[in-house]
Amino acid sequence: MTQAIDSVVSDIMPSSPDDRDPTGFKRRVLVTVAGMSPQIVTETVFALAVTRKPRFVPTRLVVLTTAEGADRARLTLLGDNPGWFKRLCTDYGLEGIAFSQEDIVVLRDQHGAPMKDIRSEDDNVAAMDHITDAIRELTLDDDCALHVSIAGGRKTMGFFAAYALSLYGRPQDRASHVLVSEGFEGNPNFYYPTPYQHVIYDAKDRPLDAALAEVSLAELPLVRLRHGVPEPLRTGSAPMSQVVAALQRRFDPPQVVIDLRGRTLTVDGVPVPMPLQYLAYYAWVARVSPTPRPISKGAAANQALIAISASYNRVRQDALSESVELGDPERLSQFKGHVNAKLRPALSRRLTPDQLAAVMVQSQGSRGNTAHCLGLPASAITIIDP
């Protein structure tokens, strides 16, 4: 099972150990999704820059939020009163973190207007595309390490942020969820554990000391699919649905169309030049896919050649009146090699190794009891007869 999983993963992305320490990058960006609780920003910065070992001190903050969420973040975090972000930096000596009103990014609806909330299906799609595009753009900077916090905002916002980082994340990028101790979590008066006594009150008007709060991060495992995303979609703007569809095709069996009438072969829309006799042979193998076709010497081989020759003769477009025999049974093994030699160079850059193997003709059985087959389900094959 483990080997099978490793094979699938290696097809999606090249082997790359997760050894790029994000703390050593020149630019370190923290992206948070936020809703009505801007505290998520200061809580996450505290967990990353104060308690995490080694510390990850961002050089820039980016907050993705709604229109009301942006107002709350601007009024509570920026400025001097109450200025919770500035107070955090002063209390713990955090320097060089760029964070301004321009870094509070308001999600836009399908009409381009600031999004008040994510209430409809259209809002959901617009938020998904906006969050995905923001993270995609940040990952274009090779000298940047990205940390994405999914703890704030609606659950869908956090899901989209993590999903986007899975699609575009590099080895140096991380995702996490902030954890806050009981009594302080969700408390509108709590922004971070202070290094001195700071009394706040809970919903029942009970006093709490913010200095006693515990804030930590749960880092999330990521399946990095970046190398499975086609280059134009990885570097250019595209709806998330289009990116996911393109990636999904790397898991789906290729669609093969054998047009004997038109004498053409296409695989996932890619034309593969194939001489007619080999096309007739390939169609013969594909007709019963994935069931193996016996080709051993004797009756099975002769029947195979008769069927292939009949198909070949039906689609020939020359003036010959006599039917042509394609040779002796030994040629069946040669057909396999010739067909695969045409498929491999035409498709190796388009298909994953497993997909290419499924399209190519494979041999089964032992010497003297050989069969040829494809690794494709019948639903992936279309044969157009003359």
CSV table of C-alpha atoms in Angstrom, one decimal:
chain,number,residue,atom,x,y,z
A,1,MET,CA,0.0,0.0,0.0
A,2,THR,CA,2.8,2.4,0.9
A,3,GLN,CA,4.6,1.8,-2.4
A,4,ALA,CA,1.3,2.4,-4.3
A,5,ILE,CA,0.8,5.7,-2.5
A,6,ASP,CA,4.4,6.8,-3.1
A,7,SER,CA,3.9,6.0,-6.8
A,8,VAL,CA,0.9,8.2,-7.1
A,9,VAL,CA,2.6,11.1,-5.2
A,10,SER,CA,5.7,10.8,-7.4
A,11,ASP,CA,3.5,11.1,-10.5
A,12,ILE,CA,2.0,14.3,-9.3
A,13,MET,CA,5.2,16.0,-8.2
A,14,PRO,CA,8.9,15.3,-8.4
A,15,SER,CA,10.6,14.1,-5.3
A,16,SER,CA,11.6,17.1,-3.1
A,17,PRO,CA,12.4,16.8,0.5
A,18,ASP,CA,10.6,19.4,2.7
A,19,ASP,CA,13.9,20.9,3.9
A,20,ARG,CA,13.6,24.6,3.0
A,21,ASP,CA,13.5,26.3,6.3
A,22,PRO,CA,11.1,29.2,6.0
A,23,THR,CA,12.8,31.3,8.7
A,24,GLY,CA,15.8,31.9,6.6
A,25,PHE,CA,14.0,33.6,3.7
A,26,LYS,CA,14.5,37.3,2.9
A,27,ARG,CA,10.8,37.9,2.6
A,28,ARG,CA,8.4,36.1,5.0
A,29,VAL,CA,4.7,36.7,4.5
A,30,LEU,CA,1.9,35.8,6.9
A,31,VAL,CA,-1.5,35.5,5.3
A,32,THR,CA,-4.5,35.3,7.5
A,33,VAL,CA,-8.2,34.9,6.6
A,34,ALA,CA,-10.3,36.9,9.0
A,35,GLY,CA,-14.0,37.8,9.7
A,36,MET,CA,-15.4,39.5,12.7
A,37,SER,CA,-12.4,38.7,14.9
A,38,PRO,CA,-9.3,40.6,14.0
A,39,GLN,CA,-7.6,39.1,17.1
A,40,ILE,CA,-6.7,36.2,14.8
A,41,VAL,CA,-3.9,38.4,13.3
A,42,THR,CA,-2.2,39.3,16.6
A,43,GLU,CA,-2.7,35.8,18.0
A,44,THR,CA,-1.0,34.2,15.0
A,45,VAL,CA,1.9,36.7,14.9
A,46,PHE,CA,2.5,36.0,18.6
A,47,ALA,CA,2.5,32.3,18.1
A,48,LEU,CA,4.8,32.4,15.1
A,49,ALA,CA,7.2,35.2,16.2
A,50,VAL,CA,7.3,34.7,20.0
A,51,THR,CA,6.5,31.1,21.0
A,52,ARG,CA,7.5,29.1,17.9
A,53,LYS,CA,10.9,27.4,17.8
A,54,PRO,CA,12.6,28.5,15.6
A,55,ARG,CA,10.8,31.8,15.4
A,56,PHE,CA,9.1,32.9,12.2
A,57,VAL,CA,9.0,36.7,12.2
A,58,PRO,CA,7.0,37.9,9.2
A,59,THR,CA,8.3,40.7,7.2
A,60,ARG,CA,4.7,41.4,5.9
A,61,LEU,CA,1.2,40.7,6.9
A,62,VAL,CA,-1.7,40.2,4.5
A,63,VAL,CA,-5.3,39.9,5.8
A,64,LEU,CA,-8.0,38.5,3.5
A,65,THR,CA,-11.4,39.5,4.8
A,66,THR,CA,-14.9,40.9,4.1
A,67,ALA,CA,-15.8,44.6,4.1
A,68,GLU,CA,-16.9,44.7,7.8
A,69,GLY,CA,-13.9,42.5,8.7
A,70,ALA,CA,-11.6,45.0,7.1
A,71,ASP,CA,-13.1,47.9,9.1
A,72,ARG,CA,-12.7,45.9,12.4
A,73,ALA,CA,-9.1,45.0,11.5
A,74,ARG,CA,-8.2,48.6,10.6
A,75,LEU,CA,-9.8,50.1,13.7
A,76,THR,CA,-8.5,47.7,16.2
A,77,LEU,CA,-5.1,46.7,14.8
A,78,LEU,CA,-3.7,49.8,13.1
A,79,GLY,CA,-3.0,53.2,14.5
A,80,ASP,CA,-2.3,54.1,18.1
A,81,ASN,CA,-5.7,53.6,19.8
A,82,PRO,CA,-6.1,50.8,20.6
A,83,GLY,CA,-3.4,49.8,18.1
A,84,TRP,CA,-3.1,46.2,19.1
A,85,PHE,CA,-0.7,45.3,16.4
A,86,LYS,CA,1.7,48.1,17.3
A,87,ARG,CA,1.3,47.2,21.0
A,88,LEU,CA,2.2,43.6,20.3
A,89,CYS,CA,5.4,44.6,18.4
A,90,THR,CA,6.4,47.0,21.2
A,91,ASP,CA,5.8,44.4,23.9
A,92,TYR,CA,7.9,41.7,22.3
A,93,GLY,CA,10.4,43.8,20.3
A,94,LEU,CA,9.2,42.7,16.9
A,95,GLU,CA,10.7,44.8,14.2
A,96,GLY,CA,10.4,45.1,10.4
A,97,ILE,CA,6.8,43.7,10.0
A,98,ALA,CA,5.1,45.7,7.3
A,99,PHE,CA,1.4,46.0,7.9
A,100,SER,CA,-0.7,48.8,6.6
A,101,GLN,CA,-4.3,49.5,5.4
A,102,GLU,CA,-3.2,48.4,1.9
A,103,ASP,CA,-2.4,44.9,3.3
A,104,ILE,CA,-6.0,44.4,4.5
A,105,VAL,CA,-7.5,43.0,1.3
A,106,VAL,CA,-11.3,43.0,0.9
A,107,LEU,CA,-12.8,40.1,-1.0
A,108,ARG,CA,-14.9,41.1,-4.0
A,109,ASP,CA,-18.2,39.6,-5.1
A,110,GLN,CA,-19.0,38.5,-8.7
A,111,HIS,CA,-19.7,42.1,-9.7
A,112,GLY,CA,-16.5,43.4,-8.3
A,113,ALA,CA,-18.1,45.1,-5.2
A,114,PRO,CA,-16.7,44.7,-1.7
A,115,MET,CA,-18.1,41.6,-0.2
A,116,LYS,CA,-20.1,42.1,3.0
A,117,ASP,CA,-20.3,38.4,3.8
A,118,ILE,CA,-20.3,35.0,2.2
A,119,ARG,CA,-23.9,34.1,2.0
A,120,SER,CA,-24.7,32.8,-1.5
A,121,GLU,CA,-23.2,30.3,-3.9
A,122,ASP,CA,-22.0,33.1,-6.1
A,123,ASP,CA,-20.3,34.7,-3.0
A,124,ASN,CA,-18.7,31.4,-2.3
A,125,VAL,CA,-17.2,31.1,-5.8
A,126,ALA,CA,-16.0,34.7,-5.8
A,127,ALA,CA,-14.3,34.3,-2.4
A,128,MET,CA,-12.7,31.0,-3.5
A,129,ASP,CA,-11.2,32.6,-6.6
A,130,HIS,CA,-10.1,35.8,-4.8
A,131,ILE,CA,-8.3,33.9,-2.0
A,132,THR,CA,-6.8,31.4,-4.5
A,133,ASP,CA,-5.5,34.1,-6.7
A,134,ALA,CA,-4.0,36.1,-3.8
A,135,ILE,CA,-2.0,33.1,-2.6
A,136,ARG,CA,-1.0,32.0,-6.1
A,137,GLU,CA,0.4,35.5,-6.7
A,138,LEU,CA,2.4,35.5,-3.5
A,139,THR,CA,3.9,32.1,-4.4
A,140,LEU,CA,5.4,33.5,-7.6
A,141,ASP,CA,8.2,35.1,-5.5
A,142,ASP,CA,10.9,32.6,-5.1
A,143,ASP,CA,12.6,34.6,-2.3
A,144,CYS,CA,9.5,34.5,-0.2
A,145,ALA,CA,8.3,32.0,2.4
A,146,LEU,CA,4.6,32.0,2.9
A,147,HIS,CA,2.7,31.1,6.1
A,148,VAL,CA,-1.1,30.8,5.8
A,149,SER,CA,-3.3,30.8,8.9
A,150,ILE,CA,-6.8,29.3,8.3
A,151,ALA,CA,-8.2,30.1,11.8
A,152,GLY,CA,-10.2,33.2,11.1
A,153,GLY,CA,-13.3,34.0,9.1
A,154,ARG,CA,-15.9,31.6,7.9
A,155,LYS,CA,-14.9,27.9,7.6
A,156,THR,CA,-15.1,28.1,3.9
A,157,MET,CA,-12.5,30.9,3.8
A,158,GLY,CA,-10.0,28.8,5.8
A,159,PHE,CA,-10.7,25.8,3.6
A,160,PHE,CA,-10.1,27.8,0.4
A,161,ALA,CA,-6.8,29.2,1.9
A,162,ALA,CA,-5.5,25.8,2.8
A,163,TYR,CA,-6.6,24.4,-0.6
A,164,ALA,CA,-4.9,27.2,-2.5
A,165,LEU,CA,-1.7,26.6,-0.6
A,166,SER,CA,-1.9,22.9,-1.4
A,167,LEU,CA,-2.2,23.8,-5.1
A,168,TYR,CA,0.5,26.4,-5.2
A,169,GLY,CA,2.7,25.9,-2.1
A,170,ARG,CA,6.4,25.4,-2.3
A,171,PRO,CA,8.6,23.4,0.1
A,172,GLN,CA,9.2,26.6,2.2
A,173,ASP,CA,5.5,27.4,2.6
A,174,ARG,CA,3.4,26.4,5.7
A,175,ALA,CA,-0.2,26.4,6.9
A,176,SER,CA,-1.5,26.4,10.5
A,177,HIS,CA,-4.4,26.9,12.8
A,178,VAL,CA,-3.9,29.0,16.0
A,179,LEU,CA,-5.0,27.5,19.3
A,180,VAL,CA,-6.0,29.6,22.2
A,181,SER,CA,-6.6,28.4,25.8
A,182,GLU,CA,-10.1,28.2,27.3
A,183,GLY,CA,-11.6,31.5,28.5
A,184,PHE,CA,-9.5,33.6,26.0
A,185,GLU,CA,-10.6,31.9,22.8
A,186,GLY,CA,-13.2,34.1,21.1
A,187,ASN,CA,-13.0,36.8,23.7
A,188,PRO,CA,-13.3,40.1,21.9
A,189,ASN,CA,-11.1,41.7,24.6
A,190,PHE,CA,-8.1,39.3,24.1
A,191,TYR,CA,-5.5,40.0,21.4
A,192,TYR,CA,-2.4,38.2,22.6
A,193,PRO,CA,-0.7,37.1,25.9
A,194,THR,CA,0.9,40.2,27.3
A,195,PRO,CA,4.3,40.1,29.1
A,196,TYR,CA,2.7,41.9,32.0
A,197,GLN,CA,-0.6,41.7,33.9
A,198,HIS,CA,-3.4,42.9,31.7
A,199,VAL,CA,-7.0,42.4,33.0
A,200,ILE,CA,-9.8,41.7,30.6
A,201,TYR,CA,-13.3,40.4,31.1
A,202,ASP,CA,-15.1,37.4,29.7
A,203,ALA,CA,-18.8,37.2,28.5
A,204,LYS,CA,-19.9,36.8,32.2
A,205,ASP,CA,-17.9,39.9,33.2
A,206,ARG,CA,-15.3,37.8,35.1
A,207,PRO,CA,-11.8,39.2,35.2
A,208,LEU,CA,-9.0,37.4,33.4
A,209,ASP,CA,-5.3,38.1,33.2
A,210,ALA,CA,-4.2,38.1,29.5
A,211,ALA,CA,-0.7,37.3,30.6
A,212,LEU,CA,-1.8,33.8,31.6
A,213,ALA,CA,-3.3,32.9,28.2
A,214,GLU,CA,-1.7,30.2,26.1
A,215,VAL,CA,-1.5,30.6,22.4
A,216,SER,CA,0.1,28.0,20.1
A,217,LEU,CA,0.0,26.8,16.5
A,218,ALA,CA,-1.1,23.5,15.1
A,219,GLU,CA,0.8,23.2,11.8
A,220,LEU,CA,-1.2,21.5,9.1
A,221,PRO,CA,0.2,18.8,6.8
A,222,LEU,CA,0.1,19.8,3.1
A,223,VAL,CA,0.0,17.7,0.0
A,224,ARG,CA,1.8,20.0,-2.3
A,225,LEU,CA,0.4,19.7,-5.8
A,226,ARG,CA,2.1,22.6,-7.4
A,227,HIS,CA,4.0,20.6,-10.0
A,228,GLY,CA,0.8,18.9,-11.1
A,229,VAL,CA,-0.7,22.3,-12.0
A,230,PRO,CA,-0.1,23.2,-15.7
A,231,GLU,CA,2.4,26.1,-16.0
A,232,PRO,CA,-0.1,28.6,-17.6
A,233,LEU,CA,-2.5,28.0,-14.6
A,234,ARG,CA,0.4,28.2,-12.1
A,235,THR,CA,1.8,31.5,-13.2
A,236,GLY,CA,-1.4,33.2,-14.6
A,237,SER,CA,-4.7,34.1,-13.2
A,238,ALA,CA,-7.3,31.3,-13.5
A,239,PRO,CA,-10.4,30.4,-11.5
A,240,MET,CA,-9.8,27.7,-8.9
A,241,SER,CA,-12.4,25.5,-10.6
A,242,GLN,CA,-10.3,25.5,-13.8
A,243,VAL,CA,-7.1,24.7,-11.8
A,244,VAL,CA,-8.7,21.8,-10.0
A,245,ALA,CA,-10.2,20.4,-13.2
A,246,ALA,CA,-6.8,20.5,-14.9
A,247,LEU,CA,-5.2,18.7,-11.9
A,248,GLN,CA,-8.0,16.2,-11.7
A,249,ARG,CA,-7.3,15.2,-15.3
A,250,ARG,CA,-3.9,13.9,-14.1
A,251,PHE,CA,-5.7,11.3,-12.1
A,252,ASP,CA,-8.3,10.4,-14.7
A,253,PRO,CA,-7.7,7.8,-17.4
A,254,PRO,CA,-6.8,9.4,-20.7
A,255,GLN,CA,-9.6,9.5,-23.3
A,256,VAL,CA,-8.6,7.6,-26.4
A,257,VAL,CA,-10.4,8.0,-29.7
A,258,ILE,CA,-9.5,5.5,-32.5
A,259,ASP,CA,-11.1,6.8,-35.7
A,260,LEU,CA,-10.7,4.0,-38.2
A,261,ARG,CA,-12.9,5.9,-40.6
A,262,GLY,CA,-10.7,8.9,-40.5
A,263,ARG,CA,-7.5,6.9,-39.9
A,264,THR,CA,-6.5,8.9,-36.9
A,265,LEU,CA,-5.7,8.3,-33.2
A,266,THR,CA,-6.1,11.0,-30.5
A,267,VAL,CA,-5.3,10.7,-26.8
A,268,ASP,CA,-6.8,13.4,-24.6
A,269,GLY,CA,-7.1,15.5,-27.7
A,270,VAL,CA,-3.5,15.0,-28.8
A,271,PRO,CA,-3.1,13.5,-32.3
A,272,VAL,CA,-0.7,10.6,-32.5
A,273,PRO,CA,0.5,9.8,-36.0
A,274,MET,CA,0.0,6.1,-36.5
A,275,PRO,CA,0.5,4.0,-39.7
A,276,LEU,CA,-2.8,2.2,-40.7
A,277,GLN,CA,-1.6,-1.3,-40.0
A,278,TYR,CA,-0.6,-0.4,-36.5
A,279,LEU,CA,-3.8,1.6,-36.0
A,280,ALA,CA,-5.8,-1.5,-36.9
A,281,TYR,CA,-3.7,-3.6,-34.4
A,282,TYR,CA,-4.2,-1.0,-31.7
A,283,ALA,CA,-8.0,-0.9,-32.3
A,284,TRP,CA,-8.0,-4.7,-32.0
A,285,VAL,CA,-6.3,-4.6,-28.6
A,286,ALA,CA,-8.5,-1.7,-27.4
A,287,ARG,CA,-11.8,-3.3,-28.3
A,288,VAL,CA,-11.8,-5.5,-25.3
A,289,SER,CA,-9.7,-3.4,-23.0
A,290,PRO,CA,-8.7,-4.0,-20.3
A,291,THR,CA,-9.2,-7.7,-21.1
A,292,PRO,CA,-5.9,-9.2,-22.5
A,293,ARG,CA,-5.8,-10.4,-26.2
A,294,PRO,CA,-4.0,-13.7,-26.6
A,295,ILE,CA,-1.3,-13.5,-29.3
A,296,SER,CA,0.7,-16.7,-28.8
A,297,LYS,CA,1.5,-18.9,-31.7
A,298,GLY,CA,-1.3,-21.1,-33.0
A,299,ALA,CA,-5.0,-20.6,-33.4
A,300,ALA,CA,-5.1,-17.5,-31.2
A,301,ALA,CA,-2.4,-15.7,-33.2
A,302,ASN,CA,-3.9,-16.6,-36.5
A,303,GLN,CA,-7.3,-15.4,-35.5
A,304,ALA,CA,-5.7,-12.2,-34.3
A,305,LEU,CA,-4.1,-11.6,-37.6
A,306,ILE,CA,-7.2,-12.4,-39.5
A,307,ALA,CA,-9.2,-9.8,-37.4
A,308,ILE,CA,-6.5,-7.1,-37.7
A,309,SER,CA,-6.1,-7.7,-41.5
A,310,ALA,CA,-9.9,-7.5,-42.0
A,311,SER,CA,-10.0,-4.2,-40.1
A,312,TYR,CA,-7.0,-2.9,-42.1
A,313,ASN,CA,-8.5,-3.8,-45.4
A,314,ARG,CA,-11.9,-2.2,-44.5
A,315,VAL,CA,-10.2,1.2,-44.1
A,316,ARG,CA,-7.6,1.1,-46.8
A,317,GLN,CA,-8.2,3.9,-49.3
A,318,ASP,CA,-6.2,2.6,-52.3
A,319,ALA,CA,-7.2,1.0,-55.5
A,320,LEU,CA,-6.1,-2.5,-54.6
A,321,SER,CA,-8.9,-5.0,-55.1
A,322,GLU,CA,-7.2,-7.9,-53.3
A,323,SER,CA,-7.1,-8.1,-49.5
A,324,VAL,CA,-3.7,-7.8,-47.8
A,325,GLU,CA,-2.4,-10.2,-45.2
A,326,LEU,CA,-0.4,-8.5,-42.5
A,327,GLY,CA,2.1,-11.3,-42.1
A,328,ASP,CA,2.9,-14.2,-39.8
A,329,PRO,CA,2.1,-14.4,-36.1
A,330,GLU,CA,5.6,-13.2,-35.2
A,331,ARG,CA,4.6,-9.8,-36.4
A,332,LEU,CA,2.2,-9.3,-33.5
A,333,SER,CA,5.0,-8.8,-31.0
A,334,GLN,CA,6.6,-6.3,-33.5
A,335,PHE,CA,3.3,-4.4,-33.7
A,336,LYS,CA,3.4,-3.8,-30.0
A,337,GLY,CA,6.9,-2.2,-30.1
A,338,HIS,CA,6.1,-0.1,-33.1
A,339,VAL,CA,2.9,1.3,-31.6
A,340,ASN,CA,4.5,2.1,-28.3
A,341,ALA,CA,7.3,3.8,-30.1
A,342,LYS,CA,4.7,6.2,-31.7
A,343,LEU,CA,2.8,6.7,-28.4
A,344,ARG,CA,5.7,7.5,-26.1
A,345,PRO,CA,7.3,10.6,-27.7
A,346,ALA,CA,3.9,12.1,-28.6
A,347,LEU,CA,2.4,11.8,-25.1
A,348,SER,CA,5.3,11.6,-22.5
A,349,ARG,CA,5.1,15.4,-21.8
A,350,ARG,CA,1.3,15.4,-21.6
A,351,LEU,CA,0.5,12.4,-19.5
A,352,THR,CA,1.7,11.2,-16.1
A,353,PRO,CA,3.8,8.0,-16.2
A,354,ASP,CA,0.8,5.9,-15.0
A,355,GLN,CA,-1.5,7.4,-17.7
A,356,LEU,CA,1.1,6.8,-20.4
A,357,ALA,CA,1.5,3.2,-19.2
A,358,ALA,CA,-2.2,2.7,-19.4
A,359,VAL,CA,-2.3,3.9,-23.0
A,360,MET,CA,0.6,1.9,-24.2
A,361,VAL,CA,0.3,-1.8,-25.2
A,362,GLN,CA,1.5,-4.1,-22.4
A,363,SER,CA,2.4,-7.8,-22.5
A,364,GLN,CA,1.0,-10.3,-20.0
A,365,GLY,CA,1.7,-14.0,-19.4
A,366,SER,CA,4.8,-16.1,-20.0
A,367,ARG,CA,6.6,-17.1,-23.2
A,368,GLY,CA,4.3,-19.2,-25.3
A,369,ASN,CA,1.2,-17.9,-23.5
A,370,THR,CA,1.4,-14.2,-24.2
A,371,ALA,CA,-1.4,-11.7,-24.4
A,372,HIS,CA,-1.5,-8.0,-25.2
A,373,CYS,CA,-3.7,-5.4,-23.4
A,374,LEU,CA,-4.2,-1.8,-22.5
A,375,GLY,CA,-4.6,-0.5,-18.9
A,376,LEU,CA,-7.6,1.6,-19.8
A,377,PRO,CA,-11.3,1.0,-18.9
A,378,ALA,CA,-13.7,0.6,-21.7
A,379,SER,CA,-15.3,3.9,-20.8
A,380,ALA,CA,-12.1,5.7,-21.8
A,381,ILE,CA,-12.0,4.3,-25.3
A,382,THR,CA,-14.0,5.3,-28.4
A,383,ILE,CA,-13.6,3.4,-31.6
A,384,ILE,CA,-15.1,4.8,-34.8
A,385,ASP,CA,-15.5,2.1,-37.4
A,386,PRO,CA,-15.6,2.7,-41.2
